[in-house]
Coordinates of C-alpha atoms in Angstrom, one line a residue:
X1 CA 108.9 90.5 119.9
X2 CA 106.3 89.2 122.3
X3 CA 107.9 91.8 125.2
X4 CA 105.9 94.5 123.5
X5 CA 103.1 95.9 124.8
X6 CA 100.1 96.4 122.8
X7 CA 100.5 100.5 124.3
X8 CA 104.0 100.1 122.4
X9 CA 102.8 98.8 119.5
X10 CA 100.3 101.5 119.3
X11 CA 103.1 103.9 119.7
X12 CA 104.8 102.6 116.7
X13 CA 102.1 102.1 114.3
X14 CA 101.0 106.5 115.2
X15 CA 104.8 107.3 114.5
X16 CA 104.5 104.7 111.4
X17 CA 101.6 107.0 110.1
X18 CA 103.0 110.4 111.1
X19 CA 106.2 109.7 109.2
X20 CA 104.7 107.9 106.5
X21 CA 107.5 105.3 106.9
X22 CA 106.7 101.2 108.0
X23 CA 107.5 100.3 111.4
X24 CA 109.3 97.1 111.8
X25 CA 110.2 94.8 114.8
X26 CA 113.8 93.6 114.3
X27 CA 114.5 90.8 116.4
X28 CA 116.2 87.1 116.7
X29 CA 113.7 85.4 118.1
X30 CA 109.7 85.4 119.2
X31 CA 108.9 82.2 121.3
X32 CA 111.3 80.6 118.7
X33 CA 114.1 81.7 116.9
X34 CA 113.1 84.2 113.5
X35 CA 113.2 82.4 110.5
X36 CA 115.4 84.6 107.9
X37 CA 113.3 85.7 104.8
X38 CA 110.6 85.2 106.4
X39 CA 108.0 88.2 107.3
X40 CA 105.9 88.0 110.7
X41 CA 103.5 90.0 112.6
X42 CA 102.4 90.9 116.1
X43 CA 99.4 93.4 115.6
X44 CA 99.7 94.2 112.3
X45 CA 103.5 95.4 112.9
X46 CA 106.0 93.5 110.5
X47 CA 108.6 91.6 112.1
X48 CA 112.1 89.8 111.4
X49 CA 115.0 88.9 111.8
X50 CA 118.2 90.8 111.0
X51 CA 119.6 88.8 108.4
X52 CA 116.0 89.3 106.6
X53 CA 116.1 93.5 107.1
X54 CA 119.3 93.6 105.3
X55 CA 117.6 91.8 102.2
X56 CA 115.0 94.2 102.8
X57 CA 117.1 97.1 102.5
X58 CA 119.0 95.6 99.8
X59 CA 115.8 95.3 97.8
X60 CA 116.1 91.2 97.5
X61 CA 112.0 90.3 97.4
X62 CA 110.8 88.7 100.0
X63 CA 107.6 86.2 99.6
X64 CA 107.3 84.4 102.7
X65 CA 104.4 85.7 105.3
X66 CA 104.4 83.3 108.6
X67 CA 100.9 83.1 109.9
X68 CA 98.9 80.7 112.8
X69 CA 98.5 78.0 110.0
X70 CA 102.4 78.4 109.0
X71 CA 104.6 80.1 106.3
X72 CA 102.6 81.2 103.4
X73 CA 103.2 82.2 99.8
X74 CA 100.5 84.7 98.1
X75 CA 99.9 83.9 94.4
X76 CA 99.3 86.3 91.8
X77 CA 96.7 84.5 90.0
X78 CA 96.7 87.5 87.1
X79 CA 100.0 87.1 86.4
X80 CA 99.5 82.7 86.7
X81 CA 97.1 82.8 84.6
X82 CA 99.1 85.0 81.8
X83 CA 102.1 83.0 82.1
X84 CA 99.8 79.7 81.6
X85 CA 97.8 81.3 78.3
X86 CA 101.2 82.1 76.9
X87 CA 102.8 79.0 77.2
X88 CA 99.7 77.2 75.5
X89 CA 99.1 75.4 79.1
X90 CA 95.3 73.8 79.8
X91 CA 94.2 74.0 83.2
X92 CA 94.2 69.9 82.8
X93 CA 97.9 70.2 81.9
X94 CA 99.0 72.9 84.9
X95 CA 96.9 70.7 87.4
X96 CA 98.8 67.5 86.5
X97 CA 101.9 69.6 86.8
X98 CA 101.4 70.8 90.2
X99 CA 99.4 67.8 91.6
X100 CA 96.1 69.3 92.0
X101 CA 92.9 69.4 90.8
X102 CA 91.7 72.0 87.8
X103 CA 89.4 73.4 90.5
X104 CA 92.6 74.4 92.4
X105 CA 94.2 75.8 89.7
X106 CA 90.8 77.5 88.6
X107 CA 90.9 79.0 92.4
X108 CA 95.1 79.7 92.2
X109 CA 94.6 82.1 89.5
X110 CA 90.8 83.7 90.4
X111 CA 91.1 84.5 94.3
X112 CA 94.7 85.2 94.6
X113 CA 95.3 82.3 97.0
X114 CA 98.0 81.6 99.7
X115 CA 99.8 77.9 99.7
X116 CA 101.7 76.7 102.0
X117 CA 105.2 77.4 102.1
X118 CA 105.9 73.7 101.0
X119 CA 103.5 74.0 98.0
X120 CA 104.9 77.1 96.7
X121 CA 108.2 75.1 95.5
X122 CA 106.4 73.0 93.0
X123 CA 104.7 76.3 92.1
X124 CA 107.8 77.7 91.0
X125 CA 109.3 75.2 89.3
X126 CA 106.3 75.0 86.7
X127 CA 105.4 78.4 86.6
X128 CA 108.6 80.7 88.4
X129 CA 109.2 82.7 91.3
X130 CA 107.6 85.7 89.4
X131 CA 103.6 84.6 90.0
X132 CA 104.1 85.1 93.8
X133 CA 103.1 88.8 95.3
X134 CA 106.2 90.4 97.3
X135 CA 105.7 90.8 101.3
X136 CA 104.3 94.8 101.6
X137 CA 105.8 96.0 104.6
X138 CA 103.6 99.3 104.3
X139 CA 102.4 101.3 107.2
X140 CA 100.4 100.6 109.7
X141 CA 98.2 102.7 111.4
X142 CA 96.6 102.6 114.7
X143 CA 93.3 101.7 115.8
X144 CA 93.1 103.7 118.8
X145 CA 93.7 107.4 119.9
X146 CA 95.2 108.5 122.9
X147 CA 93.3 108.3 126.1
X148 CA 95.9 110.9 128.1
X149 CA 97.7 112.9 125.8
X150 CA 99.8 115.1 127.8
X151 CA 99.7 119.0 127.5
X152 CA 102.2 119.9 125.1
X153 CA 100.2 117.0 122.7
X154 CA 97.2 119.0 123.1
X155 CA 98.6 122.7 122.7
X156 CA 99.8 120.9 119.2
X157 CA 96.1 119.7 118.8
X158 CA 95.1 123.5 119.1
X159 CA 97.7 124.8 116.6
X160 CA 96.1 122.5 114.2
X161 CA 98.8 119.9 114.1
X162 CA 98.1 115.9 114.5
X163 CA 99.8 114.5 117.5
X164 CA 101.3 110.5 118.5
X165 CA 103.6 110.2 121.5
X166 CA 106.3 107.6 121.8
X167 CA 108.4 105.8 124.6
X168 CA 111.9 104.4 124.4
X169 CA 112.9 106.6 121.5
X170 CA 115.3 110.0 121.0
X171 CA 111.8 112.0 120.3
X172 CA 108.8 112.2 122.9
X173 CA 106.1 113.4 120.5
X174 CA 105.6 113.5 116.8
X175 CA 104.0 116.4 115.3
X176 CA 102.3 116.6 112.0
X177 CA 101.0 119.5 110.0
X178 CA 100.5 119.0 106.2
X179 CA 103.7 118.6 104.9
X180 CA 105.5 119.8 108.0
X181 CA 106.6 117.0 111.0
X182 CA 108.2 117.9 114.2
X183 CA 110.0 115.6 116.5
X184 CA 109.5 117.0 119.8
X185 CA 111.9 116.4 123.2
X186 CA 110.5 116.8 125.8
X187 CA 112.7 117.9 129.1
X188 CA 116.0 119.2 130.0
X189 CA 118.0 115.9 128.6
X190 CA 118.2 115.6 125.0
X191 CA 119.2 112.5 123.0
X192 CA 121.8 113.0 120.6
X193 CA 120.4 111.1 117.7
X194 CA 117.5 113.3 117.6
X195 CA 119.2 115.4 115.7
X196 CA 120.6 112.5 113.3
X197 CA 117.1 111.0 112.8
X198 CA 115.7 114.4 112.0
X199 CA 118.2 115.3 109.3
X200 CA 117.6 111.7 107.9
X201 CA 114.0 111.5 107.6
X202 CA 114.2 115.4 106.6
X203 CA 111.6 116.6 109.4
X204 CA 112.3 119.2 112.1
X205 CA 113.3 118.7 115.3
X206 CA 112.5 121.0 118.9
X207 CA 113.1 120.7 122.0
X208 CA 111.0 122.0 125.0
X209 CA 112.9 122.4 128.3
X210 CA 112.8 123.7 132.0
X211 CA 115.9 125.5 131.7
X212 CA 118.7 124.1 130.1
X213 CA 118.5 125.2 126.6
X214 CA 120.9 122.7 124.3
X215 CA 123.3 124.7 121.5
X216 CA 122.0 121.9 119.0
X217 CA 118.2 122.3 118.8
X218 CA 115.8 124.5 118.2
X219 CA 114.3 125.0 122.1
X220 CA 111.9 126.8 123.9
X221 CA 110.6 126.3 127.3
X222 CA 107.2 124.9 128.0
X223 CA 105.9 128.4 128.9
X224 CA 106.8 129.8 125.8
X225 CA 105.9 126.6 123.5
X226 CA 102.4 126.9 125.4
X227 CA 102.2 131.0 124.4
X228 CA 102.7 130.3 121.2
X229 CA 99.4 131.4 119.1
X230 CA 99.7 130.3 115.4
X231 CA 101.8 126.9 113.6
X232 CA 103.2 129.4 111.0
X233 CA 104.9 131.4 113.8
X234 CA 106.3 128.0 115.6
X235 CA 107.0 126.5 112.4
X236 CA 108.8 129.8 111.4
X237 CA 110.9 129.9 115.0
X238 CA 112.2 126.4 113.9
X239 CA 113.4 127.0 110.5
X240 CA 114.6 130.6 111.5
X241 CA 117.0 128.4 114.1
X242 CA 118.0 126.2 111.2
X243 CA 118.8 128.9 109.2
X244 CA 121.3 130.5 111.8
X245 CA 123.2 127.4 112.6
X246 CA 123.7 126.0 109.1

């Protein structure tokens, strides 16, 4: 987690917003080893463990947020507040309950407060699991633009299409149009899962090349992807591809 760069990071949050899917950082360990059902961050980007993605895709909730102060519990002080009133509970009673003051149950239920990981277990046992707020691992979107793009980003830019370049994946350049995304390769070697991730995510796929055109992709060299004059007519060049090699 802490190997990434904050140009990496970048990278992921753009492709996070042009696929309108959350980018997560799966890994064992930061400086210590990842804590399972526990969510962390590193620049906004949600991060943890393997054993905690699984519960993730297996919709098990997940209410644990790690921050500099330690692992925190977000109440929903709406819903603490209705489950107090229907049990006929006075702020007198659900403070002796939970070992605080009134005040802090007063500020539980109006500001939506976080408590400490600890804290949240007496929490539960007076009022359940259901008062605390779920982990969102939403998008996240970048805070900076690119300060190079390279040339087949801003021939997209001219066609009217938004543009966010990655590293270290099967796809060089994400393209976005509307309702229309692109993964773009870039060069003569194309990674096999490209293909895969595009049918997955249900975006198209192209690859621009020097000379070697693959059998699997729609291609085009970077003199003709630079030629091209209108979205519609690349757009159309893709899905006329798809349509041949169904």
């Amino acid at each position: 987690v802490n190997s990434l760069s904050t140009e990496m990071l970048e990278q992921m949050k753009n492709a996070s917003s042009a696929l309108q899917a959350p980018s997560v950082i799966v890994s064992r360990k930061a400086s210590k080893k990842l804590q399972d059902n526990v969510i962390y961050t590193r620049q906004d980007v949600p991060a943890m463990s393997p054993n905690t993605l699984q519960a993730y895709v297996d919709d098990h909730p997940l209410y644990v947020m790690s921050k500099k102060a330690g692992a925190v519990v977000s109440i929903d002080g709406r819903k603490m507040q209705q489950i107090r009133n229907e049990s006929e509970m006075s702020l007198g009673q659900a403070a002796r309950k939970l070992g605080v003051s009134k005040r802090m149950v007063v500020k539980y239920e109006d500001s939506n407060a976080e408590v400490s990981w600890s804290k949240s277990a007496r929490i539960a046992e007076v009022f359940g699991n259901e008062i605390f707020k779920q982990v969102d691992i939403g998008m996240t979107k970048s805070s900076k633009t690119m300060t190079h793009p390279s040339e087949i980003s801003l021939k997209y830019e001219d066609l009217g299409f938004w543009t966010a370049e990655t590293k270290k994946v099967p796809f060089d350049i994400v393209a976005k149009k509307q309702n229309t995304i692109i993964l773009t390769s870039v060069g003569d070697k194309i990674n096999q899962e490209l293909g895969d991730i595009s049918r997955t995510l249900g975006v198209d796929e192209l690859a621009i090349v020097k000379k070697k055109r693959p059998s699997r992709a729609p291609s085009m060299t970077m003199e003709e992807f630079m030629e091209v004059e209108k979205a519609s007519s690349l757009i159309r060049f893709i899905h006329e591809y798809q349509e041949d090699h169904q």
